[in-house]
PDB file of C-alpha atoms in Angstrom:
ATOM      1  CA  UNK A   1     187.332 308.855 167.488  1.00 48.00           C
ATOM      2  CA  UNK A   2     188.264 308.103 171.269  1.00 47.00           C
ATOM      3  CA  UNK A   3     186.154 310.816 172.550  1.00 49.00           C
ATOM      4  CA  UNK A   4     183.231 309.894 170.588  1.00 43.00           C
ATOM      5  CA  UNK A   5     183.607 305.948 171.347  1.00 41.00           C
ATOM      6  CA  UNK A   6     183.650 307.632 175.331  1.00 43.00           C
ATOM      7  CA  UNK A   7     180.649 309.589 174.566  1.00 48.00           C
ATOM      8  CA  UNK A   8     178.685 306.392 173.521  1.00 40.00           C
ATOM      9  CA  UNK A   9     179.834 304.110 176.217  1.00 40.00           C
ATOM     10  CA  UNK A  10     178.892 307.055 178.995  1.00 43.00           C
ATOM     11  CA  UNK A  11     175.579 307.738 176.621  1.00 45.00           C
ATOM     12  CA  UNK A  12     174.242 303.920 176.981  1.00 44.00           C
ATOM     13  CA  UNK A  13     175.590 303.412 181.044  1.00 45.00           C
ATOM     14  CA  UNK A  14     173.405 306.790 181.229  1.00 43.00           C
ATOM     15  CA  UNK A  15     170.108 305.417 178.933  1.00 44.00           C
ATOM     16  CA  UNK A  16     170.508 302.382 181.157  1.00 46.00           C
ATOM     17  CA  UNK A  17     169.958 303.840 184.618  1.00 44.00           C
ATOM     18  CA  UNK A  18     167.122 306.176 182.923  1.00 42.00           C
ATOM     19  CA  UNK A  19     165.287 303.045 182.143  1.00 46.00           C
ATOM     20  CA  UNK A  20     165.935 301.139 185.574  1.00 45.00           C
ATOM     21  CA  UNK A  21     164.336 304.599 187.222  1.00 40.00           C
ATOM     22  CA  UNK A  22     161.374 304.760 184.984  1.00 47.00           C
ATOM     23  CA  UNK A  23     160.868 300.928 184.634  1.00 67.00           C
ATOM     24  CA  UNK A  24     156.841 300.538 185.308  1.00 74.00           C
ATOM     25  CA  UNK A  25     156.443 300.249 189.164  1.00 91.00           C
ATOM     26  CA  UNK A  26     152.749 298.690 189.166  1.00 97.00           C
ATOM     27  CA  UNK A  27     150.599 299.534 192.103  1.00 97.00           C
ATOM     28  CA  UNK A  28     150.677 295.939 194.499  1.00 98.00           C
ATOM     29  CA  UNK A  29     147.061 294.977 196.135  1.00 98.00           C
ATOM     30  CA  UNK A  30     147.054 292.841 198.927  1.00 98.00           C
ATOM     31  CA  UNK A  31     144.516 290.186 200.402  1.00 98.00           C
ATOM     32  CA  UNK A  32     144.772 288.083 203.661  1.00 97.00           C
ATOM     33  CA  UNK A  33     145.361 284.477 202.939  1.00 98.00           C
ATOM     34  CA  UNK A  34     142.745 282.387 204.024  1.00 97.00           C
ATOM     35  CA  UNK A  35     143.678 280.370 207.289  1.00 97.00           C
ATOM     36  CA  UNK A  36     143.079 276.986 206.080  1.00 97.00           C
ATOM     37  CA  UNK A  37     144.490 273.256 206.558  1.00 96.00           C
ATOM     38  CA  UNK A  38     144.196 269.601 205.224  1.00 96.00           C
ATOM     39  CA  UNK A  39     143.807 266.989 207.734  1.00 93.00           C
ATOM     40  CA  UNK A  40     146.444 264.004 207.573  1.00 94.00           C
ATOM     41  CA  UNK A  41     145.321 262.451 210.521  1.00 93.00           C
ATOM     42  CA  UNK A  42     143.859 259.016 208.338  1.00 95.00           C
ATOM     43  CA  UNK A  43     147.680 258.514 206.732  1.00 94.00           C
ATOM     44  CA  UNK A  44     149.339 258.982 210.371  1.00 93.00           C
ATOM     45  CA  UNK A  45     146.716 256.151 211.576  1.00 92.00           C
ATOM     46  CA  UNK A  46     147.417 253.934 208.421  1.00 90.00           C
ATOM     47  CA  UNK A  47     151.163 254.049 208.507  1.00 91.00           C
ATOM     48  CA  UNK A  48     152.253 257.179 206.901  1.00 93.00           C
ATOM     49  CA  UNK A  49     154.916 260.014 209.014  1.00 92.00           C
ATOM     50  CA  UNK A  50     155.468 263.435 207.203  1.00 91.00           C
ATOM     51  CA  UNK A  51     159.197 264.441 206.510  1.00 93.00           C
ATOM     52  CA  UNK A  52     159.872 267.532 206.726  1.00 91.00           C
ATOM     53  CA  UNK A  53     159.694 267.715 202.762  1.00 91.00           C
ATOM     54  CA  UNK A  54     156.234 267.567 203.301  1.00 92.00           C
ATOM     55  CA  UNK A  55     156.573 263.815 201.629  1.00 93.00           C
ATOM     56  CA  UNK A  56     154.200 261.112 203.401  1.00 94.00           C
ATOM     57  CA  UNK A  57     156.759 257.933 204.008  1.00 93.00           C
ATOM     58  CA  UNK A  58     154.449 254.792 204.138  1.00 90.00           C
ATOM     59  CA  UNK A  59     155.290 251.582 205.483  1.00 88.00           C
ATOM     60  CA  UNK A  60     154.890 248.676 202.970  1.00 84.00           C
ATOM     61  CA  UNK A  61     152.061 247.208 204.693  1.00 84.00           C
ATOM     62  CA  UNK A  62     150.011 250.544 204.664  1.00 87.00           C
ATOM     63  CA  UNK A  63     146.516 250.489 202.407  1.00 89.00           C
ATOM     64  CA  UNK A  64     147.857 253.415 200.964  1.00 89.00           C
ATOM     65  CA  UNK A  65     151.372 251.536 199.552  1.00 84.00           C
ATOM     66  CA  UNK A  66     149.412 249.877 196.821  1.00 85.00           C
ATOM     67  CA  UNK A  67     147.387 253.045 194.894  1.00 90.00           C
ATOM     68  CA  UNK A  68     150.347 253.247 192.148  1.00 85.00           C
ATOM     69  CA  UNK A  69     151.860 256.487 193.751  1.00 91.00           C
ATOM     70  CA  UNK A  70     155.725 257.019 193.155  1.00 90.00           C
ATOM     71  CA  UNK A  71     155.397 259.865 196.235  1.00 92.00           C
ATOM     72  CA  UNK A  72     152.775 260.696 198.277  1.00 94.00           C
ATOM     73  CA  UNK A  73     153.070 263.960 199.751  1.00 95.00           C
ATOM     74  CA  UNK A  74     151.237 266.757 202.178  1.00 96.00           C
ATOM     75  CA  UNK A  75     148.796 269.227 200.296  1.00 97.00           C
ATOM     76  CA  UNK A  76     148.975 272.830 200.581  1.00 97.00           C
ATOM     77  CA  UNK A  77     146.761 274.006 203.321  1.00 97.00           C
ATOM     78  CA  UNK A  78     144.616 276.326 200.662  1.00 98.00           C
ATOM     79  CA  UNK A  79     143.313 272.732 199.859  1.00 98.00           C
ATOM     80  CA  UNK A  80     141.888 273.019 203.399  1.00 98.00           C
ATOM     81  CA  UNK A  81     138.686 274.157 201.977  1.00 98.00           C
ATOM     82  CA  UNK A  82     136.991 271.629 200.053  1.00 98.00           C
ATOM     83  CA  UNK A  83     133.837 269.972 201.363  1.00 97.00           C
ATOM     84  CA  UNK A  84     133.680 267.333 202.419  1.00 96.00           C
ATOM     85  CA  UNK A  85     136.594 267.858 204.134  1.00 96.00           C
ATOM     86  CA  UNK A  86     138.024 264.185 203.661  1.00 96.00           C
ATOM     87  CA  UNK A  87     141.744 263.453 204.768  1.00 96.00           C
ATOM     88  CA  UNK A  88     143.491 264.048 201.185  1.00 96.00           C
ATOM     89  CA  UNK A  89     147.405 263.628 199.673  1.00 97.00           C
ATOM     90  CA  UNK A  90     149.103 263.996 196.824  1.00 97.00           C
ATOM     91  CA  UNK A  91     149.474 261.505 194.580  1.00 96.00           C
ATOM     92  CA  UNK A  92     152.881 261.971 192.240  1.00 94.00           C
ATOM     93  CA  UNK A  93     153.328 259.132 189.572  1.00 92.00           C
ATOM     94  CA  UNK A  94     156.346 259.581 188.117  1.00 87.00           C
ATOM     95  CA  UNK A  95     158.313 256.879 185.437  1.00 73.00           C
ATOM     96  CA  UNK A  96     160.585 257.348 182.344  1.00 65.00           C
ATOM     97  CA  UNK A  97     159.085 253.646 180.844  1.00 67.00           C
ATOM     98  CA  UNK A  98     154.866 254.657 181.331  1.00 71.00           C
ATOM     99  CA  UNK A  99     152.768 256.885 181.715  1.00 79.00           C
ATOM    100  CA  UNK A 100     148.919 257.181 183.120  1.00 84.00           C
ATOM    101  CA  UNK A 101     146.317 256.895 180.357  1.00 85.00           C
ATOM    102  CA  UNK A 102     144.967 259.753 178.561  1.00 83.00           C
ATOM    103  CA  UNK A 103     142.074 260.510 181.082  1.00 89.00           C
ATOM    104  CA  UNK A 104     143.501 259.006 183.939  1.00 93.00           C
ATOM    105  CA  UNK A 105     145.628 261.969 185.669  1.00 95.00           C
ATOM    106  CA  UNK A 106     144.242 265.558 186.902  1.00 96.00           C
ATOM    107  CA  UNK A 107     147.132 267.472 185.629  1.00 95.00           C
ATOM    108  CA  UNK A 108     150.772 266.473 184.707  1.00 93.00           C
ATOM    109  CA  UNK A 109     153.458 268.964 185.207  1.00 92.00           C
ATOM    110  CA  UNK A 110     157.347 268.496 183.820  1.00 85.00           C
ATOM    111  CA  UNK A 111     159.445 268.240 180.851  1.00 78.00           C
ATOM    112  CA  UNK A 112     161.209 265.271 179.309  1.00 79.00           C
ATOM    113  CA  UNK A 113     159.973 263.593 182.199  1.00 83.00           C
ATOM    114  CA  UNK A 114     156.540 264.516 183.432  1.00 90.00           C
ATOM    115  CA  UNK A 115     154.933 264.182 186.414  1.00 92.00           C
ATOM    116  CA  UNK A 116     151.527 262.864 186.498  1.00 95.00           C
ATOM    117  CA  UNK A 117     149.238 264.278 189.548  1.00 96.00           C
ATOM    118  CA  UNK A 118     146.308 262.921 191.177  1.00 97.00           C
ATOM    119  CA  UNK A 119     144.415 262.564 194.746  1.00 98.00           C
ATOM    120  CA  UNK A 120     144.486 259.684 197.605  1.00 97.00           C
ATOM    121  CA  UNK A 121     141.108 260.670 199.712  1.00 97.00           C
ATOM    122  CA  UNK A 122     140.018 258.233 203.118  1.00 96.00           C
ATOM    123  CA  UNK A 123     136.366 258.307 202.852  1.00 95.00           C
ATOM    124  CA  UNK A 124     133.884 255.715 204.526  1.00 92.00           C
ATOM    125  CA  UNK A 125     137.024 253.713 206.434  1.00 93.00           C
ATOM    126  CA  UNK A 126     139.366 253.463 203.489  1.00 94.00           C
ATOM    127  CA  UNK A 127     141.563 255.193 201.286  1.00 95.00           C
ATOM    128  CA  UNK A 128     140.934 255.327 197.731  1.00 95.00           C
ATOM    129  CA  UNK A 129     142.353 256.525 194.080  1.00 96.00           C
ATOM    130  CA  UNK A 130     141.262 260.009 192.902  1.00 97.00           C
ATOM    131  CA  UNK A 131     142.174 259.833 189.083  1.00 96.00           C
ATOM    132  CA  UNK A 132     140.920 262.077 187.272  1.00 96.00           C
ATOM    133  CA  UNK A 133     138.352 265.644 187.400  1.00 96.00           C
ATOM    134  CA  UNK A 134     135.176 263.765 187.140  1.00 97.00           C
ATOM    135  CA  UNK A 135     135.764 261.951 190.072  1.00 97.00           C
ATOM    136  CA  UNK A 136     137.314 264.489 191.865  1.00 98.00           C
ATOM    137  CA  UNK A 137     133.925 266.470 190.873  1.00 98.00           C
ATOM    138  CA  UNK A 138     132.118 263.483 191.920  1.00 97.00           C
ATOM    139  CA  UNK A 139     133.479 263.546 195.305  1.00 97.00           C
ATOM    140  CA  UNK A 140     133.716 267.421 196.337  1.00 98.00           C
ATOM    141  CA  UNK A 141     131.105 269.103 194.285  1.00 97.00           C
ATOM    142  CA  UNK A 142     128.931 271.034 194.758  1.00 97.00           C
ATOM    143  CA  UNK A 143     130.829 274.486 195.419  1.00 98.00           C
ATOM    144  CA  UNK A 144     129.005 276.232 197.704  1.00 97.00           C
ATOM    145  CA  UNK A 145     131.558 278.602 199.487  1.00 98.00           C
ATOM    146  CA  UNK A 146     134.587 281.059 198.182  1.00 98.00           C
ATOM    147  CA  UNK A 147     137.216 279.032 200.181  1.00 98.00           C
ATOM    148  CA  UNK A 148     135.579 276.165 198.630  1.00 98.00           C
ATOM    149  CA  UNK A 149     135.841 277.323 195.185  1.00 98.00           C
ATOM    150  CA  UNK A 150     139.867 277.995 195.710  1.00 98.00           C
ATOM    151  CA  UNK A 151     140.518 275.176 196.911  1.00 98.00           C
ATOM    152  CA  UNK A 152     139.020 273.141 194.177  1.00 98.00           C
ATOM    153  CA  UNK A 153     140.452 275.223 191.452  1.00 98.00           C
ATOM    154  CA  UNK A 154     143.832 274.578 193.230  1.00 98.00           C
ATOM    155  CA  UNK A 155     143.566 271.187 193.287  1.00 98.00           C
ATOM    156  CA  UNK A 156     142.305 270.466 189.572  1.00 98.00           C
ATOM    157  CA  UNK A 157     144.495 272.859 187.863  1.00 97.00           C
ATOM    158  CA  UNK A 158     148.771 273.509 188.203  1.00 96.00           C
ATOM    159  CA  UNK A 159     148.654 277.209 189.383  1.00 98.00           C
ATOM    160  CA  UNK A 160     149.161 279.114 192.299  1.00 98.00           C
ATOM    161  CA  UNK A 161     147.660 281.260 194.537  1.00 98.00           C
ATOM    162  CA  UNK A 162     149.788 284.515 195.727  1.00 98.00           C
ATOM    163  CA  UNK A 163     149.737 286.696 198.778  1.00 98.00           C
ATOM    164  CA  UNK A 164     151.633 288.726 200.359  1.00 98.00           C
ATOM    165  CA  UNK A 165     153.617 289.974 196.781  1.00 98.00           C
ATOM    166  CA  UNK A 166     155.653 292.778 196.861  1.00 98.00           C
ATOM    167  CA  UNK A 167     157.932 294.819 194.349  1.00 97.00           C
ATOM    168  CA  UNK A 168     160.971 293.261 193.103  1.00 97.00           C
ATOM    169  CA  UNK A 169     163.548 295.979 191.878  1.00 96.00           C
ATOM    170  CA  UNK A 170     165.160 293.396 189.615  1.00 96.00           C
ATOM    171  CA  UNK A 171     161.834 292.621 187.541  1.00 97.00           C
ATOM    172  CA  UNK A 172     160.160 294.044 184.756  1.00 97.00           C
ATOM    173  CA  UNK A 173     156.611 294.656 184.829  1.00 98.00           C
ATOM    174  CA  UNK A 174     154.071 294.380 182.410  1.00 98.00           C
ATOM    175  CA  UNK A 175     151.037 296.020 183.835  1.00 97.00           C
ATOM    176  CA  UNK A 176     149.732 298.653 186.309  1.00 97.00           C
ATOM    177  CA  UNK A 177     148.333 296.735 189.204  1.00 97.00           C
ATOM    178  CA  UNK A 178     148.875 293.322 190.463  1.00 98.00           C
ATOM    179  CA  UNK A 179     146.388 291.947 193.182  1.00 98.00           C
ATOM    180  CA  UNK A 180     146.616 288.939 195.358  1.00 98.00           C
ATOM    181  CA  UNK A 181     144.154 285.930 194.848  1.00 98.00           C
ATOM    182  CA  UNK A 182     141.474 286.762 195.446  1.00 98.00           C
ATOM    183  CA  UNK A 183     137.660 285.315 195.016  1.00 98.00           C
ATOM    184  CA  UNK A 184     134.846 287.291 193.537  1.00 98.00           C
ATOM    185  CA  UNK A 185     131.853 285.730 193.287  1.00 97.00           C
ATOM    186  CA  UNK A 186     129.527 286.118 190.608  1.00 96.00           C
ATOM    187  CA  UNK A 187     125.529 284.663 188.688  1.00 95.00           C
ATOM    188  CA  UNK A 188     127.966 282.240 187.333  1.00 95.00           C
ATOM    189  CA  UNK A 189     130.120 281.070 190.352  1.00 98.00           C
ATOM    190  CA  UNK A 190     133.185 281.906 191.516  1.00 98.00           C
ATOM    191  CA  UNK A 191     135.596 284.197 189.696  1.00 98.00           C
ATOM    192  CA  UNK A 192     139.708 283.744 190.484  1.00 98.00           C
ATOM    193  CA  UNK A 193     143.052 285.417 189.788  1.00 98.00           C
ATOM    194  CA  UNK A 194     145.439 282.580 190.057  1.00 98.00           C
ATOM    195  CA  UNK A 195     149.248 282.572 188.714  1.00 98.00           C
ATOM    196  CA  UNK A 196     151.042 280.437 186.857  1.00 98.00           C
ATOM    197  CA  UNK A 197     154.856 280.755 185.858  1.00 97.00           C
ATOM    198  CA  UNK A 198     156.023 279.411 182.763  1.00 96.00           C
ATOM    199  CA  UNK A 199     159.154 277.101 183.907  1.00 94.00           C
ATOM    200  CA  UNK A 200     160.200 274.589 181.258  1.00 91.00           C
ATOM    201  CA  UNK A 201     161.493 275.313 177.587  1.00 91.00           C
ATOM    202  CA  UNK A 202     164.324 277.946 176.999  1.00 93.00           C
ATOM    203  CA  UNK A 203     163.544 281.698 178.644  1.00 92.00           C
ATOM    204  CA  UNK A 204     162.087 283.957 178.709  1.00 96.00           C
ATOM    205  CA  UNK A 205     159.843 282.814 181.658  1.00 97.00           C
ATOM    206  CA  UNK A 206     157.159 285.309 182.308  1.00 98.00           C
ATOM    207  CA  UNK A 207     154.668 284.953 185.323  1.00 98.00           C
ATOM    208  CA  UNK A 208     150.907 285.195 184.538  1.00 98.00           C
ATOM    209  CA  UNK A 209     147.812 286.116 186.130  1.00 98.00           C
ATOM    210  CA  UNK A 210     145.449 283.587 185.050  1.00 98.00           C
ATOM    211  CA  UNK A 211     141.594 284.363 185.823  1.00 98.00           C
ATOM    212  CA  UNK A 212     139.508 280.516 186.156  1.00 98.00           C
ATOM    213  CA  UNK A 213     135.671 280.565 186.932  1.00 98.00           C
ATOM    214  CA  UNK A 214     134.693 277.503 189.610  1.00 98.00           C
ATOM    215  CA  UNK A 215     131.030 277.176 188.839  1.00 98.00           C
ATOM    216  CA  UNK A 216     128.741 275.666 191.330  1.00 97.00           C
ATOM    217  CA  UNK A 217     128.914 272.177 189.793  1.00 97.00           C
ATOM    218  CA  UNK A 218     132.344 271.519 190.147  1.00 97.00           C
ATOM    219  CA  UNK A 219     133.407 272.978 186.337  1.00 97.00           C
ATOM    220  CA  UNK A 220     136.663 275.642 185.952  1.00 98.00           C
ATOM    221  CA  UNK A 221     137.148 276.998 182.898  1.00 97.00           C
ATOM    222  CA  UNK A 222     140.320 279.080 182.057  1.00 98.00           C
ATOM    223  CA  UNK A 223     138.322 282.926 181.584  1.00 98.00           C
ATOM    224  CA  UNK A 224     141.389 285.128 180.529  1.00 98.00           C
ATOM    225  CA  UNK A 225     145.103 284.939 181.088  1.00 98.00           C
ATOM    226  CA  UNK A 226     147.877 287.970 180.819  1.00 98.00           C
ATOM    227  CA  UNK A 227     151.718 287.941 181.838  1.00 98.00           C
ATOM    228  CA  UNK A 228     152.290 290.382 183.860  1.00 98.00           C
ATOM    229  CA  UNK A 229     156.178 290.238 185.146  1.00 98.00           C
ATOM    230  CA  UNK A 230     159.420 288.027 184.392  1.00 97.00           C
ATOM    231  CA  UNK A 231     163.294 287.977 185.678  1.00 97.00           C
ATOM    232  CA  UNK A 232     165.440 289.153 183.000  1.00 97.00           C
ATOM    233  CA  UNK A 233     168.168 287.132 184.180  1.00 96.00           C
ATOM    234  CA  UNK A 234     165.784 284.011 182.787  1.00 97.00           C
ATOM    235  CA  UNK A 235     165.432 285.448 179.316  1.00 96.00           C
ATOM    236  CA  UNK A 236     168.169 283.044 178.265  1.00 94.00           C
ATOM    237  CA  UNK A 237     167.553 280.319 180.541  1.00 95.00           C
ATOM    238  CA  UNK A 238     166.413 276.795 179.159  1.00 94.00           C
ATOM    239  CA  UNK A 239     164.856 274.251 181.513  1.00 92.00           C
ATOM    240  CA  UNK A 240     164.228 270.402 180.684  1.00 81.00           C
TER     241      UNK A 240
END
C-alpha cells in the first residue's frame, strides 16, 4: 500500500512538470507603439500641477474646479492622436450616495463602487464638460487617420492597448498567436485588437483580445472578442 501511495504521489509531481513543458507557448507578434502625447498645457495655465500620480491638483479658484469631477487626472499619451488635438483630462466622478444619469458618463469602471468616466476638453478659451459619446463624437469626429482611430476607441471604451508583450512562464495560454495593437484599416474604417482583463467578481480572471471597428463617423462597435491567457494564481481570487 506504501509503495503504491509513493508511486501516485511521484506519478502526479511527474504529470505535473509534463504539462508545465508542453503548456501552449503561443507565437508573440510585436508592433512599435505609436509615439504620441496629450497636451496639458491649458490646465497648467488655469491652475492645475500634475503629481506624479499623473492626478491634475486644481486650485479652488480654477474654471476647471467646478465641472463635477471627484479627480482629474493626465490621459495616456495613445490619446495623443485625436483631432482636433484639444488640451484633454480625465474626468473621474466617483460617490457611494449618486451616481451620473443613465446617458451621462462614457464608460464606468468598478465594483460596489463604480467609477464614472468622462472628458474635460479647453476649446475656444475655456474648458468644458465632455459627458457622454455623442458629444465626444461631436467634438473629435470625423476619423480620418489610424492613430486617430486608436485614440478614439481608447478614449470611448475601458480597454487597453498592448505592446511590447512577451511570454510569461507562469500563464496559461489559450491560443496560438498573440499580436500587439495594432490598426488595420479597412471599406468600413478602422479595424483594432484591443485587450481587456476581466478584474472584478471572484476568479478566474482571463485577459481578452477584443477586436472594435472605429468607423469614419466617430461609431465603435465591439466586432469579436476571445480570451486568450489568465494567471492561475487568480482562479480563486474575488475582487469587489
Amino acid at each position: 500500500m506504501q509503495r503504491y501511495f509513493y508511486r501516485l504521489v511521484f506519478s502526479i509531481i511527474a504529470g505535473s512538470f509534463l504539462l508545465g513543458a508542453t503548456a501552449r507557448q503561443p507565437e508573440i507578434v510585436n508592433y512599435p507603439k505609436p509615439d504620441l502625447e496629450v497636451d496639458l498645457s491649458a490646465f497648467r495655465r488655469g491652475g492645475c500641477n500634475v503629481d506624479r500620480d499623473g492626478n491634475l491638483n486644481c486650485e479652488w479658484e480654477s474654471p476647471v474646479a467646478d465641472l463635477g469631477c471627484t479627480t482629474l487626472s493626465q490621459p495616456s499619451d495613445l490619446l495623443g492622436g485625436l483631432n482636433p488635438k484639444f488640451p484633454l483630462a480625465v474626468c473621474k466622478q466617483r460617490s457611494a450616495r449618486s451616481r451620473p444619469a443613465t446617458g451621462e458618463y462614457i464608460y464606468q469602471t468598478g465594483g460596489l463602487l463604480p467609477t464614472y468616466y468622462r472628458y474635460v476638453v479647453y476649446k475656444n478659451g475655456k474648458f468644458s464638460l465632455i459627458k457622454n459619446e455623442r458629444e465626444f463624437k461631436n467634438t473629435f469626429a470625423p476619423i480620418e487617420s489610424s492613430q486617430e482611430a486608436l485614440s478614439y476607441a481608447l478614449a470611448v471604451k475601458n480597454l487597453q492597448a498592448f505592446y511590447g508583450q512577451q511570454i510569461n512562464p507562469d500563464y496559461e495560454y489559450f491560443v496560438d498567436k498573440i499580436e500587439d495593437t495594432r490598426v488595420q484599416q479597412n471599406r468600413d474604417g478602422y479595424l483594432i485588437n484591443l485587450y481587456e482583463k476581466r478584474i472584478f467578481g471572484c476568479g478566474p480572471h482571463p485577459t481578452s483580445v477584443v477586436n472594435v471597428l472605429v468607423t469614419r463617423d466617430g461609431n465603435v462597435r465591439e466586432v469579436s472578442r476571445k480570451e486568450v491567457y489568465k494567471n492561475p494564481q487568480e482562479d480563486f481570487l474575488c475582487v469587489d
